[in-house]
Short mmCIF file of C-alpha atoms in Angstrom, two decimals:
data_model
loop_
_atom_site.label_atom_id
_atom_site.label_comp_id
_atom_site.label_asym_id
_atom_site.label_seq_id
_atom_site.Cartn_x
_atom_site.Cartn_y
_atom_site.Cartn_z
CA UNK A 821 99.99 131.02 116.47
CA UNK A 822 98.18 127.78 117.78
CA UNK A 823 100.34 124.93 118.27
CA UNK A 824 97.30 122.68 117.42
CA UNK A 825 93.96 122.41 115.93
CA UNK A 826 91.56 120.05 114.80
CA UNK A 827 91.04 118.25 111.43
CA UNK A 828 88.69 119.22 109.24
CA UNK A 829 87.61 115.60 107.99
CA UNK A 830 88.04 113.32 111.71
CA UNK A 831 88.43 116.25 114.25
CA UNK A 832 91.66 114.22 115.88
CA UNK A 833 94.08 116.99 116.64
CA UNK A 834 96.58 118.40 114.29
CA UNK A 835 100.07 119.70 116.30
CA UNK A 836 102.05 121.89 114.93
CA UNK A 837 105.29 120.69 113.11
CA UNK A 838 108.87 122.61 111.98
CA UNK A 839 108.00 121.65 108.45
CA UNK A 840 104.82 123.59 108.79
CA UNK A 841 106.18 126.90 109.49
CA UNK A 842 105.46 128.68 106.11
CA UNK A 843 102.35 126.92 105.80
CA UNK A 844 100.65 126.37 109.44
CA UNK A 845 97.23 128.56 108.11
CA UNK A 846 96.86 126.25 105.15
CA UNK A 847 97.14 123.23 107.26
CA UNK A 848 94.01 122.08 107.09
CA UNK A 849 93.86 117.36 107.52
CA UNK A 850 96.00 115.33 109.58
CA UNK A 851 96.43 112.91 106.74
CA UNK A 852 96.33 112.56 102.77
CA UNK A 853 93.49 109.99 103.74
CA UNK A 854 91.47 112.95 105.21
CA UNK A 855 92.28 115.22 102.60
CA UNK A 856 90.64 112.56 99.93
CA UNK A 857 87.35 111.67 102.31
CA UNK A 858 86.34 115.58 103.06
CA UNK A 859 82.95 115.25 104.73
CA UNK A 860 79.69 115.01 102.39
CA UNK A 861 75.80 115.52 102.71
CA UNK A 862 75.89 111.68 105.31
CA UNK A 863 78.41 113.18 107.15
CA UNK A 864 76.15 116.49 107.76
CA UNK A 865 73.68 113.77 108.32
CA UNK A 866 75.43 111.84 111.65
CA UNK A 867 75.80 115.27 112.83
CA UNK A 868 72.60 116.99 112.93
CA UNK A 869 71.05 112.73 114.25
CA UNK A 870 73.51 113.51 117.15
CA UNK A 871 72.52 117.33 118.02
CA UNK A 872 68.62 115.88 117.19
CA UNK A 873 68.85 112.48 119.64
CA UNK A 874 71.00 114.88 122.30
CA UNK A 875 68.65 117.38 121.96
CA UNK A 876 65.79 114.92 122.77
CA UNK A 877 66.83 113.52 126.17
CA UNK A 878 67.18 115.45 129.50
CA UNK A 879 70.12 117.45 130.18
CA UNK A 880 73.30 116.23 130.82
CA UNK A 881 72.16 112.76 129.22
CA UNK A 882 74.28 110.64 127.15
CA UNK A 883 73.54 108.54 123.56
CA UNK A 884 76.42 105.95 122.40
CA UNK A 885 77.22 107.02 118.87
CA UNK A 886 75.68 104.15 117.65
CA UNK A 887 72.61 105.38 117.99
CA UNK A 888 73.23 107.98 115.60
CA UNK A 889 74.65 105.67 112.78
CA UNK A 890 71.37 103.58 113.42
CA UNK A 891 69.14 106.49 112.71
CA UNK A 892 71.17 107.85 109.68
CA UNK A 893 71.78 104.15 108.05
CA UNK A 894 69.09 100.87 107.43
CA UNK A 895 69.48 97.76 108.41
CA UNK A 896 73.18 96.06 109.71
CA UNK A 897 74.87 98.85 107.90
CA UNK A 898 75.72 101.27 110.57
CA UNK A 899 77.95 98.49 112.15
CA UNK A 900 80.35 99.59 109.22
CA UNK A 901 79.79 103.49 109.88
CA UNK A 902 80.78 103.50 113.22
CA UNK A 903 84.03 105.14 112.84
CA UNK A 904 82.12 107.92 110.24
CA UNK A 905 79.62 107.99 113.12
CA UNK A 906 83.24 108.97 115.66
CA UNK A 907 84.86 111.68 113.32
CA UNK A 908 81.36 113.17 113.10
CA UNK A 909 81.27 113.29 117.09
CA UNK A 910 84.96 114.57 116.93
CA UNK A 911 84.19 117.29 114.22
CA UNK A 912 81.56 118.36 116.92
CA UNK A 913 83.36 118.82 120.26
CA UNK A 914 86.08 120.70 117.74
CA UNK A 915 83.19 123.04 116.97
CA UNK A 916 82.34 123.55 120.97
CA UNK A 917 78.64 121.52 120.25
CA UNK A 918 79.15 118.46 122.43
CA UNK A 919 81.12 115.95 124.41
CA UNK A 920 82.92 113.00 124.66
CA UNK A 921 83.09 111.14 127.97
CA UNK A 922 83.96 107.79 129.10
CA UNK A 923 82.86 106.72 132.45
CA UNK A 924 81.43 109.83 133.10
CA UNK A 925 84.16 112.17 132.37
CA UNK A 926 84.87 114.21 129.68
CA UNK A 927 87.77 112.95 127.58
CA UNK A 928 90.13 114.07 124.59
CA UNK A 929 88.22 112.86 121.71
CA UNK A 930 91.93 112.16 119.62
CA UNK A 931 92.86 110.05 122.33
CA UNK A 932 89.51 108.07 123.23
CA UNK A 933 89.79 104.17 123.07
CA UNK A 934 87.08 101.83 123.34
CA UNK A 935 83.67 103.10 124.11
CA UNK A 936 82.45 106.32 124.40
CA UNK A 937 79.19 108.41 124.86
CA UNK A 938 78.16 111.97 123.79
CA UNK A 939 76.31 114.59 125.59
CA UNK A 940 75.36 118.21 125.01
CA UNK A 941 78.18 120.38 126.20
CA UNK A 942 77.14 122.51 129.74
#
């Protein structure tokens, strides 16, 4: 039995408590708010901009996830989807796709603060 996994809706890790123990498979959101906001069709959306944009530079390059939001949403409003634009990055490394470094090296995506960029995992 794992002791953790990630979320389903943000990717942040999910460790494994006592008052799980009958229920651990079933366990699938960190929090009632993630359980509400599953991912939809714009979420799918950040995603494949990020594999598309990562896919488009050299290897080993980075994008900030901002330019991801800016490609999925107009104008100013993908200064209000950057933390959509983060759980889609998250949901990513979960699924083995990509990274998340800061200053070069690779970091744990539930515990990243301040900025962060994405590359193609080696």
């Amino acid at each position: 039995m794992p002791l953790s996994k990630p979320c389903q809706t943000c990717g942040r890790e999910i460790v494994w408590r006592r008052k799980w123990a009958d229920c651990w498979d079933e366990v699938r959101h960190c929090s009632t708010a993630c359980r509400r906001n599953k991912p939809g069709r714009t979420d799918t959306r950040l995603e494949q901009a990020i594999l598309e944009l990562l896919e488009a530079r050299a290897t080993r390059a980075t994008i900030c996830p901002s330019e991801a939001a800016r490609a999925v949403f107009p104008d100013e409003a993908w200064r209000t989807e950057m933390e959509r634009t983060r759980r889609a990055a998250r949901r990513l490394v979960a699924q083995g796709r990509i990274e998340i470094v800061q200053k070069g090296r690779m970091v744990d995506p539930s515990r990243a603060k301040g900025p962060i960029r994405l590359r193609l995992k080696s």
